[in-house]
Amino acid sequence: MNTRQQSKLIYSWYGKPMSSDRKLRTTQYKGIIITSESSRTETCIQLGDFILVEGVNADRPYVAQLLDLYEDGAQHKRAVVQWFCHIGEIPQNKRKLLKREISSQEVFFDQVLGYDTDIDAQTIIKSIMVIPLHPGEELPITLNKEQTFYVKQSWDGKCFKALSPDTFSKLKAKKKKGSTPDSSEPFIPSDILTPLKKETESVVQSATKPKNAESKHSVSKSSLAKERQSQRAVNDIKTPTARKKLELSSPTRSKGRLLGSEVLDLLDDDRDAIAPLESAATKRKVTFTSDILGSPPKIPCSNDKSKSVSDTAEPCQRFSDTIRLSPYPKAKDFSEKAKNLHVEDDIISLVGHQKPGTQSPVLTPRSRRTCAQRTSALIAQHISVLNQEDDLSSSDSSYSSSSEEEEEEEDVPCTPEKKTKSSRIFSTPKSSSKSSVHTPAKTPKKTPLPGTPKTPRNATPEIPRRSHAAQKPASVLEEARLRLHVSAVPESLPCREEEFQDIYNFVESKLIDGTGGCMYISGVPGTGKTATVHEVIRCLQQAAENDELPPFQLVEINGMKLTDPHQAYVQILELLTGQKVTATHAAVLLAKLFNTPGPKRKTTVLIVDELDLLWTRKQNVMYNLFDWPTQKHSKLIILAIANTMDLPERIMMNRVASRLGLTRMAFQPYTYKQLQHIISSRLKDVKAFEEDAIQLVSRKVAALSGDARRCLDICRRATEICEFAEPKRSPEIVGMAHVTEAIDEMFSSPYINAIRNASLHEQIFLKAILAEFRRAGVEEATVQQVYHQHMALCRIEGMQRPTVSEMMAICSRLGASRLLLLEASNKYLHMRVRLNLSQDDVMYALREE
Amino acid sequence: MKSAMSKRKLKDTCGASAECISQVQKILRERFCHRPSATGKLFGIEFQYSSCFSFPKMDQGSWLQFALKQGANPHPTAVPWHLLELLKRTTLHGESNSALIVGPRGSGKTTLLNHVLKDLREMKQVRGNLLEVHLNGLLQTSDKVALKEITRQLQLENVVGDKVFGSFAETLAFLLEALRKGDRTSSCPVLFVLDEFDLFVHHKNQTLLYNLFDISQSAQTPVTIIGLTCRQDILELLEKRVKSRFSHRQIYLMNSFDFKQYIKIFKEQLSLPAEFPDEPFAQKWNDNIQHLSEDKIVQDVLQNLFHHTKDLRSLYFLLMLAVSAVTVHHPLLTAADLQEASRQHSTDSKANIVHGLSVLEICLIIAMKHLNDVYDGEPFNFQMVYNEFQKFIQRKAHSMYNFEKPVVMKAFEHLLQLELVKPLERPSARAQREYLLMRLLLDNTQIMDALQVYPNCPTDVKQWAASSLSWL
């Protein structure tokens, strides 16, 4: 949706596929060509190049290094990257850790976990230069500001660190090589990701592959279709692990291998999670890296891994995937049997491969999760069992019936597979919580994202400061009044514990799962809906800050604070990304944001207050809001607040109500006991009210509305009355009398008083209306009719009768204060008149005197 | 008679100069016309609820300060005290509040507020601590306009940059952000005065009110919202969410004074101030006013007005008419002046129009009156009126010329233009003019009254007016 895309770029692969992975149905490439249709230019980006990636914010693309390129099963071009982050992406409060000015050209080597490193290749904008510098070095003055970035330090979500020498040299190396087009060797810092060296080897091998594949094809007369075979061959090439298994000519083995790689995946995950800790403790790092170096190429699995990170919600699906894929390695094995060229190599790699598997129990203690430890132990067990099996079955014909194989597959790997899934689920909060530092910075509303406030219109407006300091409360009553003000934020929300817990649990579970969902909260005004939700969010933010929960981004909109329902899009987008666009454009951008798995995206918690005002005739705003959370990648949690309990049934179309779901919560009006509790807890130790007085207020309000705001307002007014009534009495305490007076003041009907204070003719007019109503038997009369009655009454009272003009004046005065309801006045005498209060009230008011 | 005599005497003795009279006119006119200014006086309001404290004389400066000096403590619910304390707490403690001042038209809502604000501004601690935003429902007819006005009055528009104002949505977001930034202790409190508050209620979704009240109920910039309205049912108009956020402080103003106080107000309003340049004349004038207030005729006039309305504006209007009669040759107000003013004040506007009608038109109106009597107020058309008129001409009229139908039609259309008759529905091209249904916008009493004073009215017409069966 941004201008770059509008200029039509065509992405095509550079060169032939290097390798392919059968089970994942991916094909890897070493470069991608971006052709611009308008300018007819071609740019080739190869593995290891530094690139700009389209971000959430169009003017701020992300910087990354391209690690892998592949095409997945659905023919989507994907890329795996190592992120770098701008200063702008680092939370405000962490920036000061740097203690220096950061140029816009400086980026940080991003070690924050939880960011999706698997991106859509179409989001790549262009290639750039990233030059590593030593911490002391000054940024050289460069010619091309947009094209060159410098990296000095790494950022792991908590603190900045100097680049490890290894990383530095790799980056440096890359920089030098970068100029030569052939350099396809990507660099991966050893302490973050597993080295790619092996992978590059396999790339080299793959160059020799096509021939092999041909031969395979001719040799093997498998039952499978030709096409598929060739495909497999390609796949085969791609996954070195599988190939290696082949060379050992044991089909079951390969299964074990497969598992092994899965396990590796998992372990990689773990390692990733621990990596920042590792880098902090250098000792550990040493041991660890050695481990990794020994481990087999990791890249083939990287897709898998990244997928696992993003897809934790669907373990089953993934599981089935692997099962479905499992026969392929065997076929590969079979086809590659003839090829003994790399046996040695394979054996080596096998050793390397198995090592981490068996070692995993040793490794995992570093991860604090016992669950993960257990699973990896289990996995190790299974692997050894499988290995034994391999040995046994190695004499078998390499090509066994696929059904049998499948059965076996299902039996054996099932358990560990499931285990790994569960461990993954557990691992997600862990790994992503590393980046939780972001939450506090992003959550405060309206903090304009860096980079946006360039236009003068974004200048932050401010109400001038006051010239004298505000007075401190001097007396007990003033203190009480301050605490009783609705705006005073209490430490806790009494009487809403259950609701709090329910909402908290809901959001927390969704956050942990990394999924989306909606909750509808209803209740009459003043029952603490918004306050409770805010309290929940506050607690969640606290938890996120303490790394107990994954970080999230808070967006809050209020239907009443929007001028138009469609403005909701604009506000959400602005709060999320800082962009200011029109409503329709914002809707498109948001849909794109929530419907596609974005890189570097956290869960969003969206509070929609006064939901009913987002209603439009087509209800598309509501529909979209509730549709997004149901999307696979949305990571959107919506808390919708409104007054009416049956809003979904009443005003929403079925398709909207259905998307809203059935997670609902109703806030009941406060009972008098709860109100009493609320007041007492606010007052706490301030002794300003008599117990009975509080109870009276509570009972009165509970009987009327159960609105806590009302209750607090009455109490506040009562303190004022008390203060003025008895200024001399030192121990001021609000008693029954004061409270009663405040209640009367707030709830008394003004009509009676207004009638009693009306002028004589106005009162006679009201009497005339009553008389006319009685005569006609209808509660409506024209002014003319009332006029005749009025004159009759005047005659009885012996008063001068008013003229019609005076009558009309009286009538309109009474109408202005809405004692009467009048028609449009152009009908003059034929204007119809009705009473706005009951006849009894009028009679009562008139009779009294 | 007494007053007439005194007038003549005064004319002889004092011989008031032209400047003197113009001075009087100027002072009194200003007093009657520019009441909403801060110099206006509070009448009646101070008596409300103030059972245990009475203010001896309201004339000397601010009675509030007077009361403060006295160290007296009025009843807590005394209206001005309530309001002053409310605003004081906003400015001094940064406490957010909202209140409505409800009272019939002319009951002094704006005057009260201006008074309190003037007193407030005079306090030392308040100076520079209060921003005021005045909105009027008649001027700010939509939230968009209101928001722009708020931005302008808060002088925030310079922050907005070259483009003075963005869209409605932007302005709202901008303003809300501005107000959200502040906090209780450090931001300057903002006072919002919403005149004709009931008109804001009709804005779409009550967005402005919701947001203002929401700010007043949350820990943001301290604001106080004062709404002025004459509608007693104002709370029922507020949307439930808005209503919940409103603090329910209502200050009801009533014209609760009695006739004695009314006379007192009359006297005070007409009295010349002590600093009037021509002191002897001022003395005479004031004495005369004193006499007037005791005069029976004047009291009757005032009593009549008082019975009709307690709205002080009508009193001022009456006095304005009376004061206009004061000239160099007629330097002092008399009871007759007041009587004349009262007559003008209370004349019926429609009856006045009837005076200027031709005899034919009067006849048509009488015909309509009879139709109304016969058909009990059912609508009629021109043809019916014409038939009725024909009956009168043929049977009885000797003094009336038998007009042709088009002439009668013309007369009828003149009545239509004067809005003495009104068609039930808009005239359409299809309907014939003769058969359009009409209603008479005059009452029988008005017609009879008008006929009484109608010059040169033929007697048979008068008789016909009295009874439709007069020819029998």
PDB file of N, CA and C in Angstrom, chain A residues 103 105 131 133 138-145 148 150:
ATOM      1  N   SER A 103      23.343   8.990  15.690  1.00  0.00           N
ATOM      2  CA  SER A 103      23.007   9.532  14.378  1.00  0.00           C
ATOM      3  C   SER A 103      21.948   8.649  13.751  1.00  0.00           C
ATOM      4  N   GLN A 105      22.035   7.420  11.129  1.00  0.00           N
ATOM      5  CA  GLN A 105      22.649   6.401  10.290  1.00  0.00           C
ATOM      6  C   GLN A 105      23.104   5.202  11.091  1.00  0.00           C
ATOM      7  N   ILE A 131      28.121  -0.987   7.823  1.00  0.00           N
ATOM      8  CA  ILE A 131      29.559  -1.080   8.109  1.00  0.00           C
ATOM      9  C   ILE A 131      29.750  -1.157   9.617  1.00  0.00           C
ATOM     10  N   LEU A 133      31.617  -0.758  13.105  1.00  0.00           N
ATOM     11  CA  LEU A 133      32.626   0.162  13.625  1.00  0.00           C
ATOM     12  C   LEU A 133      32.983  -0.248  15.038  1.00  0.00           C
ATOM     13  N   GLU A 138      34.482   7.144  15.345  1.00  0.00           N
ATOM     14  CA  GLU A 138      33.475   8.125  14.941  1.00  0.00           C
ATOM     15  C   GLU A 138      32.827   7.633  13.666  1.00  0.00           C
ATOM     16  N   LEU A 139      31.603   8.051  13.429  1.00  0.00           N
ATOM     17  CA  LEU A 139      30.958   7.694  12.175  1.00  0.00           C
ATOM     18  C   LEU A 139      31.650   8.449  11.056  1.00  0.00           C
ATOM     19  N   PRO A 140      32.154   7.772  10.058  1.00  0.00           N
ATOM     20  CA  PRO A 140      32.755   8.491   8.946  1.00  0.00           C
ATOM     21  C   PRO A 140      31.695   9.294   8.201  1.00  0.00           C
ATOM     22  N   ILE A 141      32.144  10.346   7.619  1.00  0.00           N
ATOM     23  CA  ILE A 141      31.181  11.141   6.840  1.00  0.00           C
ATOM     24  C   ILE A 141      30.967  10.420   5.524  1.00  0.00           C
ATOM     25  N   THR A 142      29.767  10.125   5.257  1.00  0.00           N
ATOM     26  CA  THR A 142      29.505   9.322   4.067  1.00  0.00           C
ATOM     27  C   THR A 142      28.793  10.128   3.015  1.00  0.00           C
ATOM     28  N   LEU A 143      28.928   9.603   1.853  1.00  0.00           N
ATOM     29  CA  LEU A 143      28.353  10.297   0.707  1.00  0.00           C
ATOM     30  C   LEU A 143      26.869   9.983   0.620  1.00  0.00           C
ATOM     31  N   ASN A 144      26.588   8.753   0.858  1.00  0.00           N
ATOM     32  CA  ASN A 144      25.221   8.319   0.589  1.00  0.00           C
ATOM     33  C   ASN A 144      24.505   8.001   1.888  1.00  0.00           C
ATOM     34  N   LYS A 145      23.727   8.936   2.337  1.00  0.00           N
ATOM     35  CA  LYS A 145      23.162   8.794   3.682  1.00  0.00           C
ATOM     36  C   LYS A 145      22.093   7.716   3.756  1.00  0.00           C
ATOM     37  N   THR A 148      23.914   3.898   3.452  1.00  0.00           N
ATOM     38  CA  THR A 148      24.932   3.358   4.339  1.00  0.00           C
ATOM     39  C   THR A 148      24.519   3.497   5.799  1.00  0.00           C
ATOM     40  N   TYR A 150      25.746   2.307   9.912  1.00  0.00           N
ATOM     41  CA  TYR A 150      26.875   1.859  10.701  1.00  0.00           C
ATOM     42  C   TYR A 150      26.360   1.113  11.904  1.00  0.00           C
TER      43      TYR A 150
END
